[in-house]
Amino acid sequence: MTKRAGILVAAGATVAGLVTAAPSTASTAPDGTGAAAPRAAAPLKWTGCGTKSYPALQCSTVRAPLDHDNPSGRQVTLALSRIPHTAKTSQGPLLVNPGGPGGSGLSMAGFVASSLPGKLAAQYDVIGFDPRGVGKSTPALDCVPKYFEPVRPDSVPDSYEAEKTARNRAASFAAACGEKHGDLLPYMDTVSAAKDLDVIRGALRAEQINYFGYSYGTYLGAVYAKLFPERVRRLVLDSVVDPDGVWYEDNLGQDHAFDARHKAFAAWVAKNDATYALGKDPSAVEAAWYRMRDAVKKHPAGGKVGPSELEDTFMPGGYYNGYWPLLAEAFAAYVNDKDQEALATAYEDFAAVDSSGDNGYSVYAAVQCRDAGWPRTWSTWRNDTWQAHRKAPFMSWNNTWYNAPCATWPVEPLEPVRVTNAAIPPALILQATDDAATPYEGGVTMSRRLKGSGLVVEQGGGNHGITLSGNDCLDDHLVDYLTDGTVPTGGGNGADAVCDALPEPKPAPATKAGVNMKGRTLHGLLGFRG
């Protein structure tokens, strides 16, 4: 999790609109796990916490069991936000999540409510939340403050000693988490977070929730639907985690997908050679980028951008091509004008990790390392990473070190939830074909797992997080679904509907390059690596 860029459901005969609010009661999940729905929480007290962008925003908190199997034991506090419905008829709460794990969702309520058509948004209580351990929820995790302080060693080890140093660094992070938060780590997992959602539902006095999640939020929503299918009214999953790869295999898949997006960035720079003067051949542009990487290894740009920081800086371009003009400007300034400060500024905008980033990464590691098993034999990590690196050198080793604390995590892993579901209403799934963070296959797999779901594909799209970011075709499907539950059917090649991707961004000057502000705002909220 990094600092944001500076410039920026069942049951029943419930129809389109009516959700009767009622206290939750204890029940047993129908998945054979015996997971009990939490008891009714006390009514929420909302207070105004509006911002300039979202003046109607309200905030509250709710307490949930740290251990849901011991509901009367230690409690955690979950921070909530809300844009309340204003229509006479309410469709109930719409819980929104930006992903992660480790992403704060408090601002998402205002963003989603203001991005949907006013008449539709008025029918929902749009609810944002910080998951357990995150942000304003307490206790919040922070295993090793300033863990990403520059300049870090080169992510690609050039010797056994370099690899051993990096391994020890990752292991020390895992050990520090255990020493500092050992009482919390056994309960930092997606199942516990999903049960927290049901506590929120109960506190909202709603029999069912509507849910809209991006990225990791798609997995969280799918797990909730598995545990509490009768509680799901509508389910929107945008940029979908592959449930079959949680989490080691999914990260290996990212290595290749991000390399492909980095090549797409190089091709775009080459297409705009008149602006950037870095070469008309994509391979020449890519070679120039790797020469830049070699140069900052010898002399970190601005004293803070070595090769690892350079990878971190350009990685957001794999999430959102709206950042390409900004990244290309910094790239060209360094290569053509020897301007180190341009790279240093880009690093500060896209990759510098502040205290919220420290918190986000701590939660990311805690959840992913607990959710599922990771290889405990380091040779497996090494061999898999070198194999990926040979074909996809852009970030394979960087990604390995980001996840390497899981190799020595101090808490034993759980078995991943199998998210197949035939007991919920049709879900809406949206996926770009060239998404790097959650590759396309994940959306197809999830659509097959959720019976009756509708899969909307953005053909040729490479962004991660595709609704409410300027594509009217995608947003029309979202609006139709949130209006009355309509999902598309009858598409081909696994898709039920296909939308064309938005045009590629225009070149510099980046601040005046036909900026898609919807996309900038969304991707500022989603952040990176989540």
Short mmCIF file of N, CA and C in Angstrom, two decimals, residues 33-169:
data_model
loop_
_atom_site.label_atom_id
_atom_site.label_comp_id
_atom_site.label_asym_id
_atom_site.label_seq_id
_atom_site.Cartn_x
_atom_site.Cartn_y
_atom_site.Cartn_z
N THR A 33 -19.53 -24.75 7.81
CA THR A 33 -18.46 -24.35 8.72
C THR A 33 -19.00 -24.04 10.10
N GLY A 34 -20.31 -23.90 10.21
CA GLY A 34 -20.89 -23.55 11.50
C GLY A 34 -20.65 -22.10 11.87
N ALA A 35 -20.29 -21.25 10.89
CA ALA A 35 -20.04 -19.85 11.18
C ALA A 35 -21.34 -19.17 11.58
N ALA A 36 -21.34 -18.58 12.74
CA ALA A 36 -22.56 -17.98 13.26
C ALA A 36 -22.63 -16.51 12.91
N ALA A 37 -23.81 -16.06 12.52
CA ALA A 37 -24.01 -14.64 12.29
C ALA A 37 -23.96 -13.92 13.63
N PRO A 38 -23.30 -12.77 13.67
CA PRO A 38 -23.19 -12.06 14.93
C PRO A 38 -24.55 -11.61 15.46
N ARG A 39 -24.60 -11.41 16.77
CA ARG A 39 -25.80 -10.90 17.39
C ARG A 39 -26.02 -9.45 17.02
N ALA A 40 -27.24 -8.96 17.25
CA ALA A 40 -27.55 -7.59 16.92
C ALA A 40 -26.67 -6.63 17.70
N ALA A 41 -26.12 -5.65 17.00
CA ALA A 41 -25.31 -4.63 17.64
C ALA A 41 -26.20 -3.47 18.08
N ALA A 42 -25.66 -2.63 18.94
CA ALA A 42 -26.42 -1.45 19.37
C ALA A 42 -26.64 -0.53 18.17
N PRO A 43 -27.71 0.25 18.20
CA PRO A 43 -27.96 1.19 17.09
C PRO A 43 -26.79 2.14 16.93
N LEU A 44 -26.50 2.47 15.69
CA LEU A 44 -25.36 3.34 15.40
C LEU A 44 -25.72 4.80 15.66
N LYS A 45 -24.73 5.56 16.10
CA LYS A 45 -24.88 7.00 16.26
C LYS A 45 -24.00 7.68 15.22
N TRP A 46 -24.64 8.39 14.31
CA TRP A 46 -23.92 9.03 13.22
C TRP A 46 -23.68 10.50 13.54
N THR A 47 -22.48 10.97 13.24
CA THR A 47 -22.15 12.37 13.41
C THR A 47 -21.60 12.91 12.10
N GLY A 48 -21.77 14.19 11.88
CA GLY A 48 -21.28 14.79 10.64
C GLY A 48 -19.77 14.80 10.58
N CYS A 49 -19.22 14.37 9.47
CA CYS A 49 -17.76 14.41 9.25
C CYS A 49 -17.49 14.80 7.81
N GLY A 50 -18.35 15.69 7.28
CA GLY A 50 -18.26 16.06 5.88
C GLY A 50 -16.94 16.71 5.51
N THR A 51 -16.58 16.53 4.26
CA THR A 51 -15.39 17.15 3.69
C THR A 51 -15.82 18.10 2.59
N LYS A 52 -14.87 18.84 2.05
CA LYS A 52 -15.18 19.74 0.94
C LYS A 52 -15.76 18.98 -0.24
N SER A 53 -15.21 17.80 -0.50
CA SER A 53 -15.69 16.99 -1.62
C SER A 53 -17.00 16.29 -1.30
N TYR A 54 -17.17 15.87 -0.04
CA TYR A 54 -18.34 15.08 0.33
C TYR A 54 -18.96 15.68 1.61
N PRO A 55 -19.65 16.82 1.48
CA PRO A 55 -20.15 17.52 2.67
C PRO A 55 -21.22 16.75 3.44
N ALA A 56 -21.90 15.80 2.79
CA ALA A 56 -22.97 15.07 3.48
C ALA A 56 -22.46 13.85 4.24
N LEU A 57 -21.16 13.62 4.24
CA LEU A 57 -20.61 12.41 4.85
C LEU A 57 -20.84 12.41 6.35
N GLN A 58 -21.20 11.25 6.86
CA GLN A 58 -21.38 11.03 8.29
C GLN A 58 -20.48 9.89 8.74
N CYS A 59 -20.14 9.88 10.02
CA CYS A 59 -19.23 8.85 10.53
C CYS A 59 -19.80 8.20 11.79
N SER A 60 -19.39 6.98 12.02
CA SER A 60 -19.79 6.24 13.21
C SER A 60 -18.78 5.13 13.45
N THR A 61 -18.99 4.39 14.51
CA THR A 61 -18.18 3.21 14.78
C THR A 61 -19.08 2.09 15.28
N VAL A 62 -18.60 0.86 15.13
CA VAL A 62 -19.30 -0.30 15.67
C VAL A 62 -18.26 -1.25 16.23
N ARG A 63 -18.60 -1.94 17.28
CA ARG A 63 -17.68 -2.90 17.89
C ARG A 63 -18.02 -4.30 17.42
N ALA A 64 -16.96 -5.09 17.20
CA ALA A 64 -17.11 -6.47 16.72
C ALA A 64 -16.16 -7.35 17.52
N PRO A 65 -16.47 -8.63 17.65
CA PRO A 65 -15.56 -9.53 18.38
C PRO A 65 -14.25 -9.69 17.64
N LEU A 66 -13.14 -9.62 18.37
CA LEU A 66 -11.86 -9.96 17.76
C LEU A 66 -11.91 -11.39 17.24
N ASP A 67 -12.42 -12.28 18.06
CA ASP A 67 -12.59 -13.68 17.71
C ASP A 67 -14.10 -13.94 17.60
N HIS A 68 -14.58 -14.15 16.41
CA HIS A 68 -16.03 -14.32 16.22
C HIS A 68 -16.54 -15.62 16.83
N ASP A 69 -15.64 -16.54 17.14
CA ASP A 69 -16.06 -17.75 17.85
C ASP A 69 -16.21 -17.50 19.35
N ASN A 70 -15.81 -16.33 19.78
CA ASN A 70 -15.94 -15.94 21.19
C ASN A 70 -16.56 -14.54 21.24
N PRO A 71 -17.83 -14.41 20.89
CA PRO A 71 -18.44 -13.09 20.71
C PRO A 71 -18.47 -12.23 21.96
N SER A 72 -18.34 -12.82 23.14
CA SER A 72 -18.35 -12.02 24.36
C SER A 72 -16.94 -11.64 24.81
N GLY A 73 -15.94 -12.01 24.02
CA GLY A 73 -14.56 -11.72 24.39
C GLY A 73 -14.11 -10.34 23.92
N ARG A 74 -12.82 -10.19 23.72
CA ARG A 74 -12.23 -8.91 23.34
C ARG A 74 -12.88 -8.37 22.06
N GLN A 75 -13.07 -7.06 22.02
CA GLN A 75 -13.72 -6.42 20.88
C GLN A 75 -12.73 -5.55 20.11
N VAL A 76 -13.01 -5.36 18.82
CA VAL A 76 -12.32 -4.37 18.01
C VAL A 76 -13.34 -3.32 17.59
N THR A 77 -12.86 -2.16 17.22
CA THR A 77 -13.75 -1.09 16.78
C THR A 77 -13.57 -0.85 15.29
N LEU A 78 -14.66 -0.84 14.56
CA LEU A 78 -14.65 -0.62 13.12
C LEU A 78 -15.16 0.78 12.82
N ALA A 79 -14.40 1.55 12.06
CA ALA A 79 -14.79 2.90 11.67
C ALA A 79 -15.66 2.85 10.43
N LEU A 80 -16.77 3.59 10.45
CA LEU A 80 -17.74 3.59 9.36
C LEU A 80 -17.96 5.00 8.83
N SER A 81 -18.39 5.09 7.60
CA SER A 81 -18.84 6.35 7.02
C SER A 81 -20.13 6.10 6.26
N ARG A 82 -20.87 7.17 6.00
CA ARG A 82 -22.18 7.00 5.35
C ARG A 82 -22.58 8.25 4.60
N ILE A 83 -23.15 8.04 3.43
CA ILE A 83 -23.97 9.05 2.76
C ILE A 83 -25.39 8.50 2.83
N PRO A 84 -26.27 9.08 3.64
CA PRO A 84 -27.59 8.49 3.84
C PRO A 84 -28.50 8.67 2.63
N HIS A 85 -29.45 7.76 2.48
CA HIS A 85 -30.41 7.85 1.39
C HIS A 85 -31.33 9.04 1.64
N THR A 86 -31.84 9.61 0.58
CA THR A 86 -32.77 10.74 0.69
C THR A 86 -34.10 10.46 -0.01
N ALA A 87 -34.17 9.35 -0.75
CA ALA A 87 -35.42 9.01 -1.44
C ALA A 87 -36.43 8.45 -0.45
N LYS A 88 -37.71 8.54 -0.80
CA LYS A 88 -38.75 8.00 0.08
C LYS A 88 -38.63 6.49 0.21
N THR A 89 -38.25 5.84 -0.87
CA THR A 89 -38.07 4.38 -0.85
C THR A 89 -36.59 4.05 -0.86
N SER A 90 -36.15 3.27 0.10
CA SER A 90 -34.74 2.91 0.22
C SER A 90 -34.50 1.49 -0.28
N GLN A 91 -33.37 1.32 -0.95
CA GLN A 91 -32.94 -0.02 -1.34
C GLN A 91 -31.96 -0.60 -0.31
N GLY A 92 -31.81 0.07 0.81
CA GLY A 92 -30.99 -0.48 1.88
C GLY A 92 -29.55 -0.02 1.82
N PRO A 93 -28.69 -0.61 2.64
CA PRO A 93 -27.28 -0.21 2.67
C PRO A 93 -26.51 -0.79 1.49
N LEU A 94 -25.61 0.02 0.94
CA LEU A 94 -24.66 -0.40 -0.09
C LEU A 94 -23.27 -0.25 0.51
N LEU A 95 -22.68 -1.36 0.92
CA LEU A 95 -21.34 -1.33 1.50
C LEU A 95 -20.31 -1.33 0.37
N VAL A 96 -19.33 -0.44 0.48
CA VAL A 96 -18.34 -0.27 -0.58
C VAL A 96 -16.94 -0.48 -0.01
N ASN A 97 -16.07 -1.11 -0.81
CA ASN A 97 -14.72 -1.43 -0.35
C ASN A 97 -13.73 -1.26 -1.49
N PRO A 98 -12.58 -0.56 -1.23
CA PRO A 98 -11.62 -0.28 -2.31
C PRO A 98 -10.56 -1.34 -2.51
N GLY A 99 -10.51 -2.37 -1.66
CA GLY A 99 -9.52 -3.42 -1.87
C GLY A 99 -8.42 -3.41 -0.83
N GLY A 100 -7.28 -3.94 -1.24
CA GLY A 100 -6.15 -4.10 -0.32
C GLY A 100 -5.60 -5.52 -0.44
N PRO A 101 -5.73 -6.32 0.64
CA PRO A 101 -6.22 -5.95 1.96
C PRO A 101 -5.35 -4.86 2.59
N GLY A 102 -6.01 -4.00 3.34
CA GLY A 102 -5.31 -2.90 3.98
C GLY A 102 -5.76 -1.54 3.53
N GLY A 103 -6.70 -1.48 2.57
CA GLY A 103 -7.16 -0.20 2.07
C GLY A 103 -8.25 0.41 2.94
N SER A 104 -8.14 1.70 3.21
CA SER A 104 -9.18 2.41 3.94
C SER A 104 -10.36 2.69 3.03
N GLY A 105 -11.57 2.44 3.53
CA GLY A 105 -12.76 2.63 2.70
C GLY A 105 -13.64 3.79 3.11
N LEU A 106 -13.18 4.63 4.04
CA LEU A 106 -14.06 5.67 4.55
C LEU A 106 -14.44 6.69 3.48
N SER A 107 -13.50 7.04 2.59
CA SER A 107 -13.81 8.01 1.54
C SER A 107 -14.61 7.42 0.39
N MET A 108 -14.65 6.08 0.32
CA MET A 108 -15.36 5.44 -0.79
C MET A 108 -16.85 5.73 -0.77
N ALA A 109 -17.43 5.92 0.41
CA ALA A 109 -18.87 6.19 0.47
C ALA A 109 -19.20 7.47 -0.27
N GLY A 110 -18.44 8.53 0.00
CA GLY A 110 -18.68 9.79 -0.69
C GLY A 110 -18.43 9.69 -2.18
N PHE A 111 -17.35 8.98 -2.55
CA PHE A 111 -17.04 8.85 -3.97
C PHE A 111 -18.15 8.11 -4.72
N VAL A 112 -18.57 6.97 -4.21
CA VAL A 112 -19.58 6.17 -4.91
C VAL A 112 -20.90 6.92 -4.96
N ALA A 113 -21.31 7.51 -3.84
CA ALA A 113 -22.58 8.22 -3.82
C ALA A 113 -22.60 9.40 -4.79
N SER A 114 -21.46 10.09 -4.92
CA SER A 114 -21.41 11.24 -5.82
C SER A 114 -21.20 10.84 -7.28
N SER A 115 -20.74 9.61 -7.51
CA SER A 115 -20.47 9.16 -8.89
C SER A 115 -21.67 8.49 -9.53
N LEU A 116 -22.56 7.90 -8.73
CA LEU A 116 -23.78 7.31 -9.28
C LEU A 116 -24.76 8.40 -9.65
N PRO A 117 -25.68 8.13 -10.58
CA PRO A 117 -26.73 9.11 -10.85
C PRO A 117 -27.46 9.48 -9.56
N GLY A 118 -27.77 10.76 -9.41
CA GLY A 118 -28.34 11.24 -8.17
C GLY A 118 -29.60 10.52 -7.74
N LYS A 119 -30.47 10.23 -8.69
CA LYS A 119 -31.73 9.56 -8.36
C LYS A 119 -31.49 8.16 -7.81
N LEU A 120 -30.46 7.48 -8.35
CA LEU A 120 -30.13 6.14 -7.87
C LEU A 120 -29.42 6.19 -6.53
N ALA A 121 -28.43 7.07 -6.41
CA ALA A 121 -27.69 7.17 -5.15
C ALA A 121 -28.61 7.51 -3.99
N ALA A 122 -29.65 8.29 -4.26
CA ALA A 122 -30.59 8.70 -3.22
C ALA A 122 -31.34 7.52 -2.63
N GLN A 123 -31.35 6.37 -3.32
CA GLN A 123 -32.09 5.21 -2.85
C GLN A 123 -31.27 4.32 -1.91
N TYR A 124 -30.00 4.63 -1.74
CA TYR A 124 -29.12 3.78 -0.94
C TYR A 124 -28.50 4.56 0.22
N ASP A 125 -28.28 3.87 1.32
CA ASP A 125 -27.34 4.34 2.33
C ASP A 125 -25.98 3.79 1.92
N VAL A 126 -25.11 4.64 1.39
CA VAL A 126 -23.81 4.18 0.92
C VAL A 126 -22.86 4.18 2.11
N ILE A 127 -22.33 3.00 2.43
CA ILE A 127 -21.56 2.78 3.65
C ILE A 127 -20.11 2.45 3.32
N GLY A 128 -19.19 3.28 3.79
CA GLY A 128 -17.77 2.97 3.72
C GLY A 128 -17.29 2.45 5.06
N PHE A 129 -16.17 1.77 5.07
CA PHE A 129 -15.66 1.24 6.34
C PHE A 129 -14.17 0.96 6.24
N ASP A 130 -13.51 1.10 7.36
CA ASP A 130 -12.13 0.63 7.50
C ASP A 130 -12.19 -0.77 8.09
N PRO A 131 -11.73 -1.80 7.35
CA PRO A 131 -11.73 -3.15 7.91
C PRO A 131 -10.88 -3.24 9.18
N ARG A 132 -11.03 -4.33 9.89
CA ARG A 132 -10.26 -4.53 11.12
C ARG A 132 -8.77 -4.32 10.86
N GLY A 133 -8.16 -3.58 11.77
CA GLY A 133 -6.73 -3.32 11.68
C GLY A 133 -6.35 -2.15 10.82
N VAL A 134 -7.30 -1.56 10.09
CA VAL A 134 -7.00 -0.55 9.08
C VAL A 134 -7.40 0.85 9.55
N GLY A 135 -6.54 1.82 9.29
CA GLY A 135 -6.90 3.22 9.39
C GLY A 135 -7.44 3.64 10.73
N LYS A 136 -8.71 4.12 10.73
CA LYS A 136 -9.32 4.61 11.95
C LYS A 136 -9.99 3.51 12.76
N SER A 137 -10.02 2.29 12.25
CA SER A 137 -10.47 1.17 13.07
C SER A 137 -9.38 0.84 14.08
N THR A 138 -9.78 0.38 15.25
CA THR A 138 -8.80 0.12 16.30
C THR A 138 -8.98 -1.28 16.88
N PRO A 139 -7.86 -1.91 17.30
CA PRO A 139 -6.48 -1.44 17.14
C PRO A 139 -6.03 -1.51 15.68
N ALA A 140 -5.14 -0.60 15.30
CA ALA A 140 -4.61 -0.57 13.94
C ALA A 140 -3.20 -1.16 13.94
N LEU A 141 -2.88 -1.89 12.89
CA LEU A 141 -1.58 -2.54 12.80
C LEU A 141 -0.52 -1.61 12.21
N ASP A 142 0.68 -1.70 12.74
CA ASP A 142 1.85 -1.06 12.16
C ASP A 142 3.06 -1.83 12.65
N CYS A 143 3.45 -2.83 11.88
CA CYS A 143 4.48 -3.76 12.33
C CYS A 143 5.86 -3.13 12.39
N VAL A 144 6.25 -2.45 11.32
CA VAL A 144 7.58 -1.85 11.23
C VAL A 144 7.45 -0.48 10.57
N PRO A 145 7.35 0.59 11.34
CA PRO A 145 7.26 1.92 10.74
C PRO A 145 8.47 2.18 9.83
N LYS A 146 8.19 2.83 8.72
CA LYS A 146 9.22 3.23 7.75
C LYS A 146 9.95 2.03 7.15
N TYR A 147 9.24 0.92 7.00
CA TYR A 147 9.84 -0.28 6.42
C TYR A 147 10.28 -0.04 4.97
N PHE A 148 9.60 0.86 4.28
CA PHE A 148 9.93 1.13 2.87
C PHE A 148 10.76 2.40 2.69
N GLU A 149 11.38 2.84 3.76
CA GLU A 149 12.21 4.05 3.69
C GLU A 149 13.29 3.86 2.62
N PRO A 150 13.47 4.84 1.72
CA PRO A 150 14.54 4.70 0.72
C PRO A 150 15.91 5.00 1.34
N VAL A 151 16.97 4.49 0.73
CA VAL A 151 17.01 3.70 -0.49
C VAL A 151 17.14 2.24 -0.10
N ARG A 152 16.23 1.39 -0.57
CA ARG A 152 16.30 -0.04 -0.28
C ARG A 152 17.26 -0.73 -1.25
N PRO A 153 17.71 -1.92 -0.89
CA PRO A 153 18.57 -2.67 -1.82
C PRO A 153 17.83 -2.97 -3.13
N ASP A 154 18.59 -3.19 -4.17
CA ASP A 154 18.02 -3.60 -5.45
C ASP A 154 17.15 -4.84 -5.24
N SER A 155 15.94 -4.81 -5.78
CA SER A 155 15.05 -5.96 -5.59
C SER A 155 15.58 -7.22 -6.25
N VAL A 156 16.33 -7.08 -7.34
CA VAL A 156 16.87 -8.25 -8.05
C VAL A 156 18.22 -8.60 -7.43
N PRO A 157 18.31 -9.72 -6.72
CA PRO A 157 19.57 -10.05 -6.04
C PRO A 157 20.65 -10.46 -7.04
N ASP A 158 21.83 -9.86 -6.89
CA ASP A 158 22.93 -10.20 -7.81
C ASP A 158 23.97 -11.10 -7.16
N SER A 159 23.65 -11.60 -5.97
CA SER A 159 24.55 -12.53 -5.29
C SER A 159 23.77 -13.27 -4.22
N TYR A 160 24.37 -14.32 -3.72
CA TYR A 160 23.73 -15.07 -2.63
C TYR A 160 23.59 -14.18 -1.41
N GLU A 161 24.61 -13.37 -1.14
CA GLU A 161 24.57 -12.50 0.04
C GLU A 161 23.45 -11.48 -0.08
N ALA A 162 23.25 -10.93 -1.28
CA ALA A 162 22.18 -9.95 -1.47
C ALA A 162 20.81 -10.60 -1.24
N GLU A 163 20.66 -11.81 -1.74
CA GLU A 163 19.39 -12.52 -1.53
C GLU A 163 19.18 -12.83 -0.06
N LYS A 164 20.24 -13.26 0.61
CA LYS A 164 20.13 -13.58 2.04
C LYS A 164 19.76 -12.34 2.85
N THR A 165 20.34 -11.20 2.49
CA THR A 165 20.01 -9.95 3.19
C THR A 165 18.53 -9.61 3.03
N ALA A 166 18.03 -9.77 1.81
CA ALA A 166 16.62 -9.47 1.56
C ALA A 166 15.71 -10.46 2.28
N ARG A 167 16.11 -11.72 2.31
CA ARG A 167 15.33 -12.73 3.05
C ARG A 167 15.26 -12.40 4.53
N ASN A 168 16.39 -12.02 5.08
CA ASN A 168 16.43 -11.68 6.50
C ASN A 168 15.58 -10.45 6.80
N ARG A 169 15.59 -9.51 5.87
CA ARG A 169 14.77 -8.31 6.05
C ARG A 169 13.30 -8.66 6.11
#
